[in-house]
PDB file of C-alpha atoms and ligand atoms in Angstrom:
ATOM      1  CA  MET X   1     -18.453   8.918 -13.979  1.00  0.00           C
ATOM      2  CA  GLU X   2     -18.881   9.072 -17.749  1.00  0.00           C
ATOM      3  CA  THR X   3     -16.486   6.994 -19.901  1.00  0.00           C
ATOM      4  CA  PRO X   4     -14.781   9.504 -22.429  1.00  0.00           C
ATOM      5  CA  TYR X   5     -15.432   8.979 -26.130  1.00  0.00           C
ATOM      6  CA  GLN X   6     -12.431   7.782 -28.118  1.00  0.00           C
ATOM      7  CA  ASN X   7     -13.942   7.526 -31.593  1.00  0.00           C
ATOM      8  CA  HIS X   8     -11.248   9.888 -32.809  1.00  0.00           C
ATOM      9  CA  ILE X   9      -8.719   7.108 -32.535  1.00  0.00           C
ATOM     10  CA  ASP X  10      -7.883   4.924 -35.354  1.00  0.00           C
ATOM     11  CA  LYS X  11      -7.747   1.266 -34.095  1.00  0.00           C
ATOM     12  CA  ALA X  12      -4.320   0.908 -35.680  1.00  0.00           C
ATOM     13  CA  ASP X  13      -2.817   3.601 -33.451  1.00  0.00           C
ATOM     14  CA  PHE X  14      -3.276   1.024 -30.536  1.00  0.00           C
ATOM     15  CA  ASP X  15      -0.359  -0.818 -32.005  1.00  0.00           C
ATOM     16  CA  TYR X  16       1.792   1.824 -30.546  1.00  0.00           C
ATOM     17  CA  VAL X  17      -0.372   2.941 -27.412  1.00  0.00           C
ATOM     18  CA  TYR X  18      -2.042   0.989 -24.747  1.00  0.00           C
ATOM     19  CA  GLU X  19      -5.735   0.282 -25.650  1.00  0.00           C
ATOM     20  CA  PRO X  20      -7.897   0.690 -22.714  1.00  0.00           C
ATOM     21  CA  ALA X  21      -8.626  -2.691 -21.106  1.00  0.00           C
ATOM     22  CA  GLU X  22     -10.147  -4.165 -17.993  1.00  0.00           C
ATOM     23  CA  ASP X  23      -7.517  -2.696 -15.793  1.00  0.00           C
ATOM     24  CA  SER X  24      -8.057   0.858 -17.243  1.00  0.00           C
ATOM     25  CA  PHE X  25     -11.785   0.457 -16.584  1.00  0.00           C
ATOM     26  CA  LEU X  26     -11.397  -0.780 -12.911  1.00  0.00           C
ATOM     27  CA  LEU X  27      -9.190   2.297 -12.181  1.00  0.00           C
ATOM     28  CA  ILE X  28     -12.195   4.352 -13.373  1.00  0.00           C
ATOM     29  CA  ASP X  29     -14.636   2.402 -11.383  1.00  0.00           C
ATOM     30  CA  ALA X  30     -12.386   2.922  -8.334  1.00  0.00           C
ATOM     31  CA  LEU X  31     -12.415   6.799  -8.850  1.00  0.00           C
ATOM     32  CA  GLU X  32     -16.190   6.582  -9.481  1.00  0.00           C
ATOM     33  CA  LYS X  33     -16.342   4.944  -6.191  1.00  0.00           C
ATOM     34  CA  ASP X  34     -14.401   7.371  -4.440  1.00  0.00           C
ATOM     35  CA  LEU X  35     -15.941  10.419  -6.195  1.00  0.00           C
ATOM     36  CA  LYS X  36     -17.647  11.809  -3.036  1.00  0.00           C
ATOM     37  CA  TYR X  37     -14.227  11.718  -1.225  1.00  0.00           C
ATOM     38  CA  LEU X  38     -12.666  13.272  -4.377  1.00  0.00           C
ATOM     39  CA  LYS X  39     -15.168  16.074  -4.808  1.00  0.00           C
ATOM     40  CA  ALA X  40     -14.947  16.849  -0.931  1.00  0.00           C
ATOM     41  CA  LYS X  41     -11.063  17.151  -1.426  1.00  0.00           C
ATOM     42  CA  ASN X  42     -11.719  19.570  -4.209  1.00  0.00           C
ATOM     43  CA  PRO X  43      -8.306  18.991  -5.698  1.00  0.00           C
ATOM     44  CA  MET X  44      -6.506  21.822  -7.385  1.00  0.00           C
ATOM     45  CA  LEU X  45      -3.936  19.569  -9.347  1.00  0.00           C
ATOM     46  CA  CYS X  46      -4.268  15.904 -10.464  1.00  0.00           C
ATOM     47  CA  LEU X  47      -1.644  13.955 -12.132  1.00  0.00           C
ATOM     48  CA  GLU X  48      -2.014  10.591 -14.076  1.00  0.00           C
ATOM     49  CA  VAL X  49       1.376   8.979 -14.572  1.00  0.00           C
ATOM     50  CA  GLY X  50       1.448   6.791 -17.752  1.00  0.00           C
ATOM     51  CA  SER X  51      -1.781   7.913 -19.130  1.00  0.00           C
ATOM     52  CA  GLY X  52      -1.654   5.803 -22.316  1.00  0.00           C
ATOM     53  CA  SER X  53      -4.739   6.785 -24.491  1.00  0.00           C
ATOM     54  CA  GLY X  54      -5.829   9.285 -21.716  1.00  0.00           C
ATOM     55  CA  VAL X  55      -9.176   7.420 -20.837  1.00  0.00           C
ATOM     56  CA  ILE X  56      -8.696   7.717 -17.038  1.00  0.00           C
ATOM     57  CA  ILE X  57      -7.451  11.305 -16.741  1.00  0.00           C
ATOM     58  CA  THR X  58      -9.999  12.591 -19.079  1.00  0.00           C
ATOM     59  CA  ALA X  59     -12.763  10.745 -17.197  1.00  0.00           C
ATOM     60  CA  LEU X  60     -11.551  12.307 -14.048  1.00  0.00           C
ATOM     61  CA  ALA X  61     -11.238  15.864 -15.699  1.00  0.00           C
ATOM     62  CA  MET X  62     -14.871  15.439 -16.911  1.00  0.00           C
ATOM     63  CA  ALA X  63     -15.964  14.513 -13.354  1.00  0.00           C
ATOM     64  CA  LEU X  64     -13.990  17.290 -11.582  1.00  0.00           C
ATOM     65  CA  PRO X  65     -14.447  20.352 -13.895  1.00  0.00           C
ATOM     66  CA  ASN X  66     -12.641  22.780 -11.398  1.00  0.00           C
ATOM     67  CA  THR X  67      -9.527  20.632 -11.176  1.00  0.00           C
ATOM     68  CA  PHE X  68      -6.351  21.171 -13.367  1.00  0.00           C
ATOM     69  CA  CYS X  69      -5.432  17.776 -14.866  1.00  0.00           C
ATOM     70  CA  MET X  70      -2.032  16.751 -15.878  1.00  0.00           C
ATOM     71  CA  SER X  71      -0.591  13.494 -17.357  1.00  0.00           C
ATOM     72  CA  THR X  72       2.730  12.094 -18.161  1.00  0.00           C
ATOM     73  CA  ASP X  73       3.895   9.050 -20.326  1.00  0.00           C
ATOM     74  CA  VAL X  74       7.238   7.839 -21.381  1.00  0.00           C
ATOM     75  CA  ASN X  75       5.801   7.067 -24.751  1.00  0.00           C
ATOM     76  CA  LEU X  76       5.442  10.378 -26.836  1.00  0.00           C
ATOM     77  CA  ARG X  77       2.580   8.803 -28.928  1.00  0.00           C
ATOM     78  CA  ALA X  78       0.513   8.222 -25.732  1.00  0.00           C
ATOM     79  CA  CYS X  79       1.177  11.865 -24.566  1.00  0.00           C
ATOM     80  CA  VAL X  80      -0.197  12.947 -27.931  1.00  0.00           C
ATOM     81  CA  MET X  81      -3.176  10.547 -27.780  1.00  0.00           C
ATOM     82  CA  SER X  82      -3.977  11.618 -24.255  1.00  0.00           C
ATOM     83  CA  LYS X  83      -4.298  15.228 -25.271  1.00  0.00           C
ATOM     84  CA  LEU X  84      -6.396  14.527 -28.256  1.00  0.00           C
ATOM     85  CA  THR X  85      -8.752  12.283 -25.972  1.00  0.00           C
ATOM     86  CA  ALA X  86      -9.154  15.230 -23.478  1.00  0.00           C
ATOM     87  CA  ASN X  87      -9.738  17.580 -26.481  1.00  0.00           C
ATOM     88  CA  TYR X  88     -12.317  15.287 -27.971  1.00  0.00           C
ATOM     89  CA  ASN X  89     -14.306  15.101 -24.802  1.00  0.00           C
ATOM     90  CA  LYS X  90     -13.803  18.969 -24.394  1.00  0.00           C
ATOM     91  CA  VAL X  91     -11.794  19.102 -21.201  1.00  0.00           C
ATOM     92  CA  GLN X  92      -8.328  20.742 -20.716  1.00  0.00           C
ATOM     93  CA  LEU X  93      -5.246  18.439 -20.151  1.00  0.00           C
ATOM     94  CA  GLU X  94      -1.574  18.990 -19.950  1.00  0.00           C
ATOM     95  CA  SER X  95       0.129  15.955 -21.376  1.00  0.00           C
ATOM     96  CA  ILE X  96       3.956  15.724 -21.021  1.00  0.00           C
ATOM     97  CA  ASN X  97       6.426  13.194 -22.211  1.00  0.00           C
ATOM     98  CA  MET X  98       8.305  12.255 -19.186  1.00  0.00           C
ATOM     99  CA  ASP X  99       9.662   9.462 -17.129  1.00  0.00           C
ATOM    100  CA  LEU X 100       7.172   9.124 -14.235  1.00  0.00           C
ATOM    101  CA  ALA X 101       7.011  12.476 -12.413  1.00  0.00           C
ATOM    102  CA  THR X 102      10.739  13.062 -12.309  1.00  0.00           C
ATOM    103  CA  SER X 103      10.656  16.703 -13.772  1.00  0.00           C
ATOM    104  CA  THR X 104       7.771  18.009 -11.985  1.00  0.00           C
ATOM    105  CA  ARG X 105       8.063  20.364  -8.931  1.00  0.00           C
ATOM    106  CA  ASP X 106       7.717  18.676  -5.435  1.00  0.00           C
ATOM    107  CA  ASN X 107       4.536  18.784  -3.171  1.00  0.00           C
ATOM    108  CA  ILE X 108       2.140  19.881  -5.886  1.00  0.00           C
ATOM    109  CA  PHE X 109      -0.213  17.096  -6.559  1.00  0.00           C
ATOM    110  CA  ASP X 110      -3.532  16.552  -4.716  1.00  0.00           C
ATOM    111  CA  VAL X 111      -4.097  13.330  -6.497  1.00  0.00           C
ATOM    112  CA  VAL X 112      -1.781  11.023  -8.250  1.00  0.00           C
ATOM    113  CA  ILE X 113      -2.917   7.974 -10.207  1.00  0.00           C
ATOM    114  CA  PHE X 114      -1.082   5.139 -11.786  1.00  0.00           C
ATOM    115  CA  ASN X 115      -1.944   2.008 -13.872  1.00  0.00           C
ATOM    116  CA  PRO X 116       1.558   0.763 -14.089  1.00  0.00           C
ATOM    117  CA  PRO X 117       3.169  -1.752 -16.494  1.00  0.00           C
ATOM    118  CA  TYR X 118       2.511  -4.591 -13.885  1.00  0.00           C
ATOM    119  CA  VAL X 119       3.258  -7.824 -15.937  1.00  0.00           C
ATOM    120  CA  VAL X 120       6.197  -9.865 -14.554  1.00  0.00           C
ATOM    121  CA  THR X 121       8.968  -9.890 -17.200  1.00  0.00           C
ATOM    122  CA  GLU X 122      12.737 -10.003 -17.537  1.00  0.00           C
ATOM    123  CA  THR X 123      14.358  -6.868 -16.154  1.00  0.00           C
ATOM    124  CA  ALA X 124      15.751  -6.230 -19.631  1.00  0.00           C
ATOM    125  CA  GLU X 125      12.351  -5.938 -21.220  1.00  0.00           C
ATOM    126  CA  CYS X 126      11.290  -3.004 -19.022  1.00  0.00           C
ATOM    127  CA  GLY X 127      12.384   0.521 -19.320  1.00  0.00           C
ATOM    128  CA  GLY X 128      11.761   1.170 -23.005  1.00  0.00           C
ATOM    129  CA  ARG X 129       9.498   3.921 -24.489  1.00  0.00           C
ATOM    130  CA  ASP X 130       7.248   2.054 -27.007  1.00  0.00           C
ATOM    131  CA  ILE X 131       4.166  -0.120 -26.565  1.00  0.00           C
ATOM    132  CA  ALA X 132       6.091  -2.732 -24.336  1.00  0.00           C
ATOM    133  CA  ALA X 133       6.426  -0.017 -21.752  1.00  0.00           C
ATOM    134  CA  SER X 134       2.619  -0.591 -21.276  1.00  0.00           C
ATOM    135  CA  TRP X 135       3.131  -3.871 -19.654  1.00  0.00           C
ATOM    136  CA  ALA X 136       6.827  -4.875 -19.052  1.00  0.00           C
ATOM    137  CA  GLY X 137       7.190  -4.660 -15.223  1.00  0.00           C
ATOM    138  CA  GLY X 138      10.294  -6.506 -14.815  1.00  0.00           C
ATOM    139  CA  VAL X 139      10.922  -8.270 -11.389  1.00  0.00           C
ATOM    140  CA  LYS X 140       7.632  -9.002  -9.494  1.00  0.00           C
ATOM    141  CA  GLY X 141       6.044  -6.718 -12.376  1.00  0.00           C
ATOM    142  CA  ARG X 142       7.094  -3.905  -9.888  1.00  0.00           C
ATOM    143  CA  GLU X 143      10.329  -2.320 -11.179  1.00  0.00           C
ATOM    144  CA  VAL X 144       8.604   0.818 -12.657  1.00  0.00           C
ATOM    145  CA  THR X 145       6.007   0.869  -9.830  1.00  0.00           C
ATOM    146  CA  ASP X 146       8.717   0.918  -7.119  1.00  0.00           C
ATOM    147  CA  ARG X 147      10.454   3.878  -8.597  1.00  0.00           C
ATOM    148  CA  LEU X 148       7.251   5.765  -8.440  1.00  0.00           C
ATOM    149  CA  LEU X 149       6.384   4.903  -4.795  1.00  0.00           C
ATOM    150  CA  ASP X 150       9.885   6.380  -3.798  1.00  0.00           C
ATOM    151  CA  MET X 151       8.700   9.623  -5.526  1.00  0.00           C
ATOM    152  CA  ILE X 152       5.134   9.824  -4.051  1.00  0.00           C
ATOM    153  CA  PRO X 153       5.979  11.271  -0.715  1.00  0.00           C
ATOM    154  CA  LYS X 154       7.918  14.061  -2.376  1.00  0.00           C
ATOM    155  CA  LYS X 155       5.384  14.686  -5.189  1.00  0.00           C
ATOM    156  CA  LEU X 156       2.204  14.657  -3.315  1.00  0.00           C
ATOM    157  CA  ALA X 157       0.855  17.914  -1.839  1.00  0.00           C
ATOM    158  CA  LYS X 158      -0.072  17.948   1.997  1.00  0.00           C
ATOM    159  CA  ASN X 159      -2.891  15.560   2.519  1.00  0.00           C
ATOM    160  CA  GLY X 160      -2.505  14.166  -1.058  1.00  0.00           C
ATOM    161  CA  THR X 161      -4.004  10.746  -2.341  1.00  0.00           C
ATOM    162  CA  PHE X 162      -2.421   8.285  -4.614  1.00  0.00           C
ATOM    163  CA  TYR X 163      -4.449   5.469  -6.533  1.00  0.00           C
ATOM    164  CA  LEU X 164      -2.470   2.567  -7.737  1.00  0.00           C
ATOM    165  CA  LEU X 165      -3.588  -0.650  -9.653  1.00  0.00           C
ATOM    166  CA  LEU X 166      -1.964  -3.783  -8.723  1.00  0.00           C
ATOM    167  CA  ILE X 167      -2.229  -7.411  -9.575  1.00  0.00           C
ATOM    168  CA  LYS X 168      -1.600 -10.357  -7.313  1.00  0.00           C
ATOM    169  CA  GLU X 169       1.745 -11.152  -8.707  1.00  0.00           C
ATOM    170  CA  ASN X 170       2.917  -7.548  -7.740  1.00  0.00           C
ATOM    171  CA  ILE X 171       2.639  -8.791  -4.096  1.00  0.00           C
ATOM    172  CA  PRO X 172       0.379  -5.955  -2.810  1.00  0.00           C
ATOM    173  CA  ASP X 173       1.432  -6.580   0.781  1.00  0.00           C
ATOM    174  CA  GLU X 174       4.907  -5.600   0.048  1.00  0.00           C
ATOM    175  CA  VAL X 175       3.762  -2.255  -1.528  1.00  0.00           C
ATOM    176  CA  ILE X 176       1.464  -1.690   1.612  1.00  0.00           C
ATOM    177  CA  LYS X 177       4.459  -2.098   3.769  1.00  0.00           C
ATOM    178  CA  ILE X 178       6.711   0.326   1.563  1.00  0.00           C
ATOM    179  CA  MET X 179       3.879   2.889   1.679  1.00  0.00           C
ATOM    180  CA  SER X 180       3.382   2.543   5.413  1.00  0.00           C
ATOM    181  CA  GLU X 181       7.150   3.228   5.866  1.00  0.00           C
ATOM    182  CA  HIS X 182       6.688   6.416   3.935  1.00  0.00           C
ATOM    183  CA  GLY X 183       3.824   7.204   6.517  1.00  0.00           C
ATOM    184  CA  PHE X 184       0.692   6.426   4.447  1.00  0.00           C
ATOM    185  CA  LYS X 185      -2.409   4.795   5.464  1.00  0.00           C
ATOM    186  CA  TYR X 186      -4.270   2.534   2.862  1.00  0.00           C
ATOM    187  CA  GLU X 187      -7.460   1.408   1.608  1.00  0.00           C
ATOM    188  CA  MET X 188      -8.144  -1.161  -0.975  1.00  0.00           C
ATOM    189  CA  VAL X 189     -10.983   0.687  -3.031  1.00  0.00           C
ATOM    190  CA  ILE X 190     -11.988  -2.045  -5.588  1.00  0.00           C
ATOM    191  CA  GLU X 191     -10.932  -5.591  -6.540  1.00  0.00           C
ATOM    192  CA  ARG X 192     -11.837  -7.832  -9.603  1.00  0.00           C
ATOM    193  CA  LYS X 193     -10.811 -11.082 -11.153  1.00  0.00           C
ATOM    194  CA  VAL X 194     -10.535 -10.805 -14.950  1.00  0.00           C
ATOM    195  CA  LYS X 195      -9.564 -13.764 -16.967  1.00  0.00           C
ATOM    196  CA  ASN X 196      -6.387 -15.024 -15.385  1.00  0.00           C
ATOM    197  CA  GLU X 197      -5.699 -11.732 -13.286  1.00  0.00           C
ATOM    198  CA  HIS X 198      -6.703 -10.639  -9.835  1.00  0.00           C
ATOM    199  CA  GLN X 199      -6.670  -6.802 -10.080  1.00  0.00           C
ATOM    200  CA  PHE X 200      -6.808  -4.340  -7.065  1.00  0.00           C
ATOM    201  CA  VAL X 201      -6.971  -0.633  -6.696  1.00  0.00           C
ATOM    202  CA  PHE X 202      -5.312   0.734  -3.631  1.00  0.00           C
ATOM    203  CA  LYS X 203      -5.533   4.167  -2.330  1.00  0.00           C
ATOM    204  CA  PHE X 204      -2.691   5.506  -0.147  1.00  0.00           C
ATOM    205  CA  TYR X 205      -3.353   8.847   1.880  1.00  0.00           C
TER     206      TYR X 205
HETATM  207  C1  SAM B 301      -0.882  -0.367 -18.301  1.00  0.00           C
HETATM  208  S1  SAM B 301      -0.615   1.040 -19.357  1.00  0.00           S
HETATM  209  C2  SAM B 301      -1.998   2.216 -18.770  1.00  0.00           C
HETATM  210  C3  SAM B 301      -2.334   3.288 -19.725  1.00  0.00           C
HETATM  211  C4  SAM B 301      -3.576   3.893 -19.339  1.00  0.00           C
HETATM  212  N1  SAM B 301      -3.122   4.672 -17.922  1.00  0.00           N
HETATM  213  C5  SAM B 301      -4.732   3.114 -19.161  1.00  0.00           C
HETATM  214  O1  SAM B 301      -5.057   2.446 -17.984  1.00  0.00           O
HETATM  215  O2  SAM B 301      -5.369   2.599 -20.259  1.00  0.00           O
HETATM  216  C6  SAM B 301       0.879   1.782 -18.616  1.00  0.00           C
HETATM  217  C7  SAM B 301       1.290   3.175 -19.216  1.00  0.00           C
HETATM  218  O3  SAM B 301       2.424   3.623 -18.521  1.00  0.00           O
HETATM  219  C8  SAM B 301       3.526   4.242 -19.410  1.00  0.00           C
HETATM  220  N2  SAM B 301       4.718   4.166 -18.694  1.00  0.00           N
HETATM  221  C9  SAM B 301       5.519   2.971 -18.481  1.00  0.00           C
HETATM  222  N3  SAM B 301       6.648   3.323 -17.941  1.00  0.00           N
HETATM  223  C10 SAM B 301       6.580   4.664 -17.712  1.00  0.00           C
HETATM  224  C11 SAM B 301       7.485   5.704 -17.158  1.00  0.00           C
HETATM  225  N4  SAM B 301       8.707   5.264 -16.671  1.00  0.00           N
HETATM  226  N5  SAM B 301       7.059   6.995 -17.054  1.00  0.00           N
HETATM  227  C12 SAM B 301       5.878   7.303 -17.494  1.00  0.00           C
HETATM  228  N6  SAM B 301       4.883   6.525 -18.067  1.00  0.00           N
HETATM  229  C13 SAM B 301       5.355   5.184 -18.237  1.00  0.00           C
HETATM  230  C14 SAM B 301       3.201   3.309 -20.637  1.00  0.00           C
HETATM  231  O4  SAM B 301       3.813   3.848 -21.824  1.00  0.00           O
HETATM  232  C15 SAM B 301       1.776   3.022 -20.792  1.00  0.00           C
HETATM  233  O5  SAM B 301       1.118   4.137 -21.308  1.00  0.00           O
END
């Protein structure tokens, strides 16, 4: 999968929007690894929740030209940057300022992707709309993720797939249990140790 160009972004804008980092690129690598599966699925509609600068959903839109791609972010500046990244790379993206996928219709997404704010913080730090929303994950770094886990069964289309990045501190086994209780199978697509983090991308289907 090609990495989208982001030369249009002024470096200073990353004071306000999450700058793509190792976690973003691990998720792109996971989608690349699963590209045969994704192409065979021929998804009509893909959603990236929390798209930040738009690097992941743009990479997916470039790899799946027949798929309609959508993104949400609680940070308005991130929505604008995602749209510009897609435009710059000549793909279509609908980018919407929204909390997770709360205002979308049910049972419509063939693929949902989330690189969440996963850092363990005080609860009071998470739930904002600015740059801190990029990392502040509250208890176990899972407060935002857990809200999305409860929405996934309702938002995915039949036979839909959900890709989620987690770190060890998020206790992936607990996430697997929650998703199993929702009736999903899982696969760990890729993992990487980066600096002091052990990152994983799980696929639930
Ligand atoms: C770790 S950053 C990932 C950004 C981008 N996907 C990437 O990988 O480069 C997490 C993103 O989730 C967004 N976010 C946090 N809470 C959210 C929520 N409740 N609804 C939608 N987006 C949210 C943040 O604003 C941020 O852009």
